[in-house]
mmCIF file of C-alpha atoms in Angstrom:
data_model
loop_
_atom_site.group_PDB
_atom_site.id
_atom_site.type_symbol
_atom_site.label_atom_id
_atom_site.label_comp_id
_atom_site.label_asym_id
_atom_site.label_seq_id
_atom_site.Cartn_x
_atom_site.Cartn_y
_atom_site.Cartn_z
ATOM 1 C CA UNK A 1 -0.059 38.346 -17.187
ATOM 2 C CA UNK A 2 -3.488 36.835 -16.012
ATOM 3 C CA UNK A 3 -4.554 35.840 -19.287
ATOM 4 C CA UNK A 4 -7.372 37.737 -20.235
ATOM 5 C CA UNK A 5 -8.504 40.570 -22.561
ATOM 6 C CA UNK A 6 -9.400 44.030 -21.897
ATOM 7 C CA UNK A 7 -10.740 46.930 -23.439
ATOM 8 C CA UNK A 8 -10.575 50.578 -22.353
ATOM 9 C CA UNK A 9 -13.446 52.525 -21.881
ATOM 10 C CA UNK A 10 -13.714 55.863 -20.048
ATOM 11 C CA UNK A 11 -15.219 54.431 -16.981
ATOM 12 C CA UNK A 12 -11.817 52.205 -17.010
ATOM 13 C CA UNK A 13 -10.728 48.494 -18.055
ATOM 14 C CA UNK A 14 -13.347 46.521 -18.973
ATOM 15 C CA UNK A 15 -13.398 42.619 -19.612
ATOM 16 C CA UNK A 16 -13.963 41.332 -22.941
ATOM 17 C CA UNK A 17 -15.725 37.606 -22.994
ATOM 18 C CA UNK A 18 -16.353 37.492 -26.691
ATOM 19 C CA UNK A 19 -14.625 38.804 -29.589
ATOM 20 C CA UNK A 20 -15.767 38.119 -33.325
ATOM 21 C CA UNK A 21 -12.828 38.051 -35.488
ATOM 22 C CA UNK A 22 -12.624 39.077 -38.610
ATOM 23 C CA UNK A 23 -8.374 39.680 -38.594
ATOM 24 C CA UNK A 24 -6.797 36.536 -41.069
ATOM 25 C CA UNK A 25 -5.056 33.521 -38.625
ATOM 26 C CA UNK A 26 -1.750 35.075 -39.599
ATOM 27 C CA UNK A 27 -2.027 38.867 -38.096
ATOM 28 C CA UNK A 28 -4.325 37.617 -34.914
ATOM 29 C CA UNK A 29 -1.280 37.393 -32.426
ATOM 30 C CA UNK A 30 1.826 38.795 -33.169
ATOM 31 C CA UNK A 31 4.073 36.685 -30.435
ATOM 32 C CA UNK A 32 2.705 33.077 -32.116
ATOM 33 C CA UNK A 33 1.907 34.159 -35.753
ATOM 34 C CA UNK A 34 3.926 37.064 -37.881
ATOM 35 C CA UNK A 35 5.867 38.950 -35.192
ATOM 36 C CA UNK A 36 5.211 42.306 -37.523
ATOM 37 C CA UNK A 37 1.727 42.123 -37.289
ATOM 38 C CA UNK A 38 -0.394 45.426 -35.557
ATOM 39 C CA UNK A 39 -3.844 43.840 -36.449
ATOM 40 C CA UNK A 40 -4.068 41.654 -33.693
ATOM 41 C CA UNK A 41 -3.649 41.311 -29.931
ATOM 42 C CA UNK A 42 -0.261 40.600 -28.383
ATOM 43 C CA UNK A 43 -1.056 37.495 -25.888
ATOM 44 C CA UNK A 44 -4.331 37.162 -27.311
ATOM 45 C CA UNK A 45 -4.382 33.280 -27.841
ATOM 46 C CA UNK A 46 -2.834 32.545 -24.890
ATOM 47 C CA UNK A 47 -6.149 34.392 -23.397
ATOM 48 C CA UNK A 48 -8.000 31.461 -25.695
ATOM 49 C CA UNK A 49 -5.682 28.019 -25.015
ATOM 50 C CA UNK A 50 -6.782 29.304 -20.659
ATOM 51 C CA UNK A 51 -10.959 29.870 -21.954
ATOM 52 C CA UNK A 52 -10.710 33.222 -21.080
ATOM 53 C CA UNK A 53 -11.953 34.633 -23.997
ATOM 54 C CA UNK A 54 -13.975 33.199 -26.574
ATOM 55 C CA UNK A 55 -13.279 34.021 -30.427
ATOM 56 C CA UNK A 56 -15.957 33.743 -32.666
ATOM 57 C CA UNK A 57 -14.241 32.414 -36.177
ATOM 58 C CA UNK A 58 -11.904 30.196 -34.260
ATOM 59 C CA UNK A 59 -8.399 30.048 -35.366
ATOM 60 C CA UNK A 60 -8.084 27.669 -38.350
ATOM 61 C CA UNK A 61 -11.639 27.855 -39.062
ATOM 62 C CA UNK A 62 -10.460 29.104 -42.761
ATOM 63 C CA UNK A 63 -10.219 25.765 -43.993
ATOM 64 C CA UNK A 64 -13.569 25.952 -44.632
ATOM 65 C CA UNK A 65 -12.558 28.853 -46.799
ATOM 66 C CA UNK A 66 -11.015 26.797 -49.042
ATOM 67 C CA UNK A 67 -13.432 25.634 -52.153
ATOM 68 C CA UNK A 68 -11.466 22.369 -52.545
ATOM 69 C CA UNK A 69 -12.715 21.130 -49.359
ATOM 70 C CA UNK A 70 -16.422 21.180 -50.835
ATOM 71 C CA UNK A 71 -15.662 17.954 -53.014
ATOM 72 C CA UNK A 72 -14.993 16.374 -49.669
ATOM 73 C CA UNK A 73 -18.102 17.438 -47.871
ATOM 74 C CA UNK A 74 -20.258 13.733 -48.407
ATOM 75 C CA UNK A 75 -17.391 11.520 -47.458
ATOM 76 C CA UNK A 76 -16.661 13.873 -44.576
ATOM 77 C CA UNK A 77 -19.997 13.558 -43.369
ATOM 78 C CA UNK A 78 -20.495 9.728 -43.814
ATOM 79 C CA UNK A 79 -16.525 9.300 -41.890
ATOM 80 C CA UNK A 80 -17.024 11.809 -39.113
ATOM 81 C CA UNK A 81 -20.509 11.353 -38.183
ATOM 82 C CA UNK A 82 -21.281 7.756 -39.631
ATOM 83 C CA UNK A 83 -24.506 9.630 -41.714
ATOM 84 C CA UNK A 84 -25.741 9.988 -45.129
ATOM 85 C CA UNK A 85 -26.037 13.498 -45.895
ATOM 86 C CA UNK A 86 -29.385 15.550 -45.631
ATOM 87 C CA UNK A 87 -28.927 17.839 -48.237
ATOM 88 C CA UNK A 88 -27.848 17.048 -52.040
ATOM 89 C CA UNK A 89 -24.336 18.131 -53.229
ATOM 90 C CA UNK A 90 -23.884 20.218 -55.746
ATOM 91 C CA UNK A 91 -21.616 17.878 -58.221
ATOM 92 C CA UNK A 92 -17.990 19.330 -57.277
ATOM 93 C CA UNK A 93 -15.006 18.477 -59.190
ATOM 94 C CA UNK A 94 -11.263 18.953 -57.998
ATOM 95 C CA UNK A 95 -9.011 19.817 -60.753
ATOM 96 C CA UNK A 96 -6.118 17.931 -59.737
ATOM 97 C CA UNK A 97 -7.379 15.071 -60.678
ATOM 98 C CA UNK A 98 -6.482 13.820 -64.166
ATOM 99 C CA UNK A 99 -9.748 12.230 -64.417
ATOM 100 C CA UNK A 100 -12.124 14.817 -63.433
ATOM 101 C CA UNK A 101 -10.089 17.562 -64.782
ATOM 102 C CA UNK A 102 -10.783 15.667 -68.900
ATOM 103 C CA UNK A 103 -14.611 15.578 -67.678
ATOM 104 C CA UNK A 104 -15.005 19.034 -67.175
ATOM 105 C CA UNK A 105 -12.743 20.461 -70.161
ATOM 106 C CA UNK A 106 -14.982 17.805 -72.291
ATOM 107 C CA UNK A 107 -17.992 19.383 -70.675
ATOM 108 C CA UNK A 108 -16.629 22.956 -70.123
ATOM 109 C CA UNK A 109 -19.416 24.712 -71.549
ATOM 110 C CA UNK A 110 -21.910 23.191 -68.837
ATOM 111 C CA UNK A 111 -19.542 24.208 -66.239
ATOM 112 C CA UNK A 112 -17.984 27.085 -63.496
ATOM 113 C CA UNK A 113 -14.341 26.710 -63.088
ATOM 114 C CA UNK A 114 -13.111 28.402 -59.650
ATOM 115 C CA UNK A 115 -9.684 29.301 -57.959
ATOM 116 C CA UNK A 116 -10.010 27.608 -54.762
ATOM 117 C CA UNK A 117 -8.376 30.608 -53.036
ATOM 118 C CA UNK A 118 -10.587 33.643 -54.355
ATOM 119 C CA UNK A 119 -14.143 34.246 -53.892
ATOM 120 C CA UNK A 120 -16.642 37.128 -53.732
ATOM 121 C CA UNK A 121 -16.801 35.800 -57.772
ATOM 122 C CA UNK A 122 -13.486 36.718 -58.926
ATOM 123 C CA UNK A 123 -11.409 34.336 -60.666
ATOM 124 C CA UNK A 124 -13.656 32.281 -61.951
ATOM 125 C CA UNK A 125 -14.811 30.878 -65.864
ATOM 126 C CA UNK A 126 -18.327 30.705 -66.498
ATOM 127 C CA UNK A 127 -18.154 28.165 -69.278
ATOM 128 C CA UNK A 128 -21.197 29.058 -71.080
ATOM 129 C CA UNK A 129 -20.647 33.051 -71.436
ATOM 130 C CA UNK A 130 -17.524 32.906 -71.880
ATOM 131 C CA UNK A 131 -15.278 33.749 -75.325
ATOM 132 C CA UNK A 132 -13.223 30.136 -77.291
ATOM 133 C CA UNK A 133 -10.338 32.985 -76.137
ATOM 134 C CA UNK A 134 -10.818 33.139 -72.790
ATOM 135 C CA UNK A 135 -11.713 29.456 -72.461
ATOM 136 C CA UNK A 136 -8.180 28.268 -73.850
ATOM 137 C CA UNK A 137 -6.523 31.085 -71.606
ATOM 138 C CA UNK A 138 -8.105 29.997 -68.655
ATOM 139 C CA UNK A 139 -7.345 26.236 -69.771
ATOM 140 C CA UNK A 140 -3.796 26.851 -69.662
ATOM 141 C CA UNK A 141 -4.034 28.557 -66.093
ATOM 142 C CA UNK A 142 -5.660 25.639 -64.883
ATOM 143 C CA UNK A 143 -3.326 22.869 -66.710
ATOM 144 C CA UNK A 144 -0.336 24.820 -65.248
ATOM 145 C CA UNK A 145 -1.744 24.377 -61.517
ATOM 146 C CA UNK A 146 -4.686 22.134 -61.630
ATOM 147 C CA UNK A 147 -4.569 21.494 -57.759
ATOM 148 C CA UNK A 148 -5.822 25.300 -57.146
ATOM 149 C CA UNK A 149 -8.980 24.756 -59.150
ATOM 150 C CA UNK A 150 -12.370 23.157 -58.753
ATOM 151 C CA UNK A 151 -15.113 22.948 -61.006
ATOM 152 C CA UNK A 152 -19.307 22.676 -60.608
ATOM 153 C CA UNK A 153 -22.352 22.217 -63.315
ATOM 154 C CA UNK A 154 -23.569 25.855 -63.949
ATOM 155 C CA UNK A 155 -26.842 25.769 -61.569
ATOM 156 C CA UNK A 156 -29.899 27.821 -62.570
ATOM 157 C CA UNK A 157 -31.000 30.086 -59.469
ATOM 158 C CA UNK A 158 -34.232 30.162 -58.081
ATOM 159 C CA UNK A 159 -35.952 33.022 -59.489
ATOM 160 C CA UNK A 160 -38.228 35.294 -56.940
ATOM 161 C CA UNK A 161 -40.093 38.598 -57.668
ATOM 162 C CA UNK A 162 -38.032 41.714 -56.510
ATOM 163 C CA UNK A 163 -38.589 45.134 -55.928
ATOM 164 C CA UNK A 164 -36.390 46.607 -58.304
ATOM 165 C CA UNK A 165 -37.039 50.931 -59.167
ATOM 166 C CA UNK A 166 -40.497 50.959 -58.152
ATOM 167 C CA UNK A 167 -41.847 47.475 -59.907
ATOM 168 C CA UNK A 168 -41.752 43.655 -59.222
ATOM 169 C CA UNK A 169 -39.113 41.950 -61.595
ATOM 170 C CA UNK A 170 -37.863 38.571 -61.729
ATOM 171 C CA UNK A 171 -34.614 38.169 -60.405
ATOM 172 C CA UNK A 172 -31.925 35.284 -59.599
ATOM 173 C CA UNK A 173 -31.453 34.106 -55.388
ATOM 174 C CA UNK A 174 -30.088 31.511 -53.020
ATOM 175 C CA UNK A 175 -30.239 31.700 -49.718
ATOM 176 C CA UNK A 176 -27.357 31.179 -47.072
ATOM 177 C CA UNK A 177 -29.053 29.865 -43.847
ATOM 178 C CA UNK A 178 -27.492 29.453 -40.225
ATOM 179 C CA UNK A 179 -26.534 26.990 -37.843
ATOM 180 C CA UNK A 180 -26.087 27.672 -34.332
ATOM 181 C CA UNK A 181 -24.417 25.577 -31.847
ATOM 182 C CA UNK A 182 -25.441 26.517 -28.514
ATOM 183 C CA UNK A 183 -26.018 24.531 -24.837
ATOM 184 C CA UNK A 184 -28.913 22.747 -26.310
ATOM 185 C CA UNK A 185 -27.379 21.488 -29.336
ATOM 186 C CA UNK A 186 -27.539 22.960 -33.074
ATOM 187 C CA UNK A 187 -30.427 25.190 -33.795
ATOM 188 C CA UNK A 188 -31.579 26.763 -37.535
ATOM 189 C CA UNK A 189 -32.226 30.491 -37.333
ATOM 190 C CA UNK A 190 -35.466 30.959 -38.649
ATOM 191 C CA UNK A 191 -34.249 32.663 -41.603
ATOM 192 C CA UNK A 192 -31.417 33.643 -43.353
ATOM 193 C CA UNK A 193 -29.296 36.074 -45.652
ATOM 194 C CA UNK A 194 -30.898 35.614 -49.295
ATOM 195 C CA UNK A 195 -28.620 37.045 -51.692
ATOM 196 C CA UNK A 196 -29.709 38.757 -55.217
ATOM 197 C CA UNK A 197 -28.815 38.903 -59.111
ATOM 198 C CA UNK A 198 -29.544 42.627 -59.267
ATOM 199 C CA UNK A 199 -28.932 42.136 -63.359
ATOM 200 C CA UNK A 200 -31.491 41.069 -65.089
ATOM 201 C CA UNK A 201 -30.491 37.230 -66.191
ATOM 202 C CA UNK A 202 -27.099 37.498 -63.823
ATOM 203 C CA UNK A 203 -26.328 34.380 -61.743
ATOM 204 C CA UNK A 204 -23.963 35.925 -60.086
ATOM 205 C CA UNK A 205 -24.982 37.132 -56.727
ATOM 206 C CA UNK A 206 -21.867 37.953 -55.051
ATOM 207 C CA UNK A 207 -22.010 41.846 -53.844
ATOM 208 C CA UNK A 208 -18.938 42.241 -55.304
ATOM 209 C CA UNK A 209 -19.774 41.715 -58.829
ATOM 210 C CA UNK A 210 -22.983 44.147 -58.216
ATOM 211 C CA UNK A 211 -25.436 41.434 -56.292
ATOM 212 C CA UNK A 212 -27.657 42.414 -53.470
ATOM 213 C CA UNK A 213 -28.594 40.972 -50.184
ATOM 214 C CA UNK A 214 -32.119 40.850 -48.091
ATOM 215 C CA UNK A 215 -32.736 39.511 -45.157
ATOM 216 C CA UNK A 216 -35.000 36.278 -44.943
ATOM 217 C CA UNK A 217 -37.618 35.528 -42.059
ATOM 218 C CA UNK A 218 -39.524 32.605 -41.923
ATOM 219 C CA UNK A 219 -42.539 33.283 -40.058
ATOM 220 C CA UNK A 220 -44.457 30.035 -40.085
ATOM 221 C CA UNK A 221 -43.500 26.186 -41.151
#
């Protein structure tokens, strides 16, 4: 009735100010999203909409989620913020488009085809390991629904020196850095999450498909 969230501890009810979601929009409240959800709170956006609580992953921030929004990243940042971009692109093209969809079959072997709705590197063609079989089969998924597919030049990792069974080996990275937005305005962590090839040659650095992670401090500029 007043709005706000509470948790229950032995010492009794205590108020919650932050909560970091990790429940899909869909299960977070069963009286405004599915009714026969018991993943989220009952009442728990209404405790949001008053600023009672605040929800870290804010409802609807899975857009971002979705891979097809990447091709629209430049001309999002030029319309909303009246910039050029800092940072370089990496060349993304959206499947649903006639156009770019006869570029990258023309150039599939230079390419990574990707469902727009998977990741942790499922669902997606490497063009130059994979099979003439697999190609066409994968050609015919996309033709079929082109709009759930986007498609990138294959990019060669950076390559670092990792300790790998007692000996320094060369292995594939990137690194995912973070933003904060915070009173002052938005602040880089001095570091980041730099995520590993564990296979020797892999690109793929998704733990999922048998990458690592390490974390990343940068300790001087």
């Amino acid at each position: 009735d007043n709005h706000k969230v509470f948790m229950k501890t032995t010492a009794g009810l205590q108020q919650v100010d932050v909560i970091y979601r990790r429940v899909d929009d869909n299960y977070l409240d069963p009286l405004v999203f599915d009714p026969s959800s018991v993943l989220g709170v009952a009442g728990i956006m209404s405790a949001y909409r008053k600023g009672n609580v605040a929800i870290v992953n804010a409802v609807g921030n899975g857009v971002a989620d979705d891979k097809a929004i990447y091709t629209y990243v430049p001309a999002m940042i030029r319309y909303y913020l009246n910039e050029e971009p800092i940072l370089k692109n990496v060349p993304t093209y959206h499947l649903g488009k006639a156009e770019e969809r006869e570029h990258v079959f023309k150039n599939i072997e230079r390419m990574v085809i990707k469902k727009t709705n998977e990741s942790g590197g499922y669902g997606m063609l490497m063009g130059n390991a994979a099979t003439e079989e697999e190609i066409d089969t994968y050609r015919e998924e996309v033709v079929q629904n082109p709009r759930e597919f986007i498609a990138q030049p294959i990019i060669s990792l950076s390559s670092c020196p990792c300790y790998m069974s007692g000996t320094l080996k060369p292995r594939r990275v990137d690194l995912r850095p973070y933003a904060l937005c915070g009173p002052d305005g938005i602040e880089i962590v001095p570091g980041g999450l730099t995520r590993v090839a564990l296979k020797e040659g892999s690109l793929i650095v998704n733990s999922s498909q048998g990458g690592g992670s390490k974390d990343t401090w940068v300790l001087a500029e």
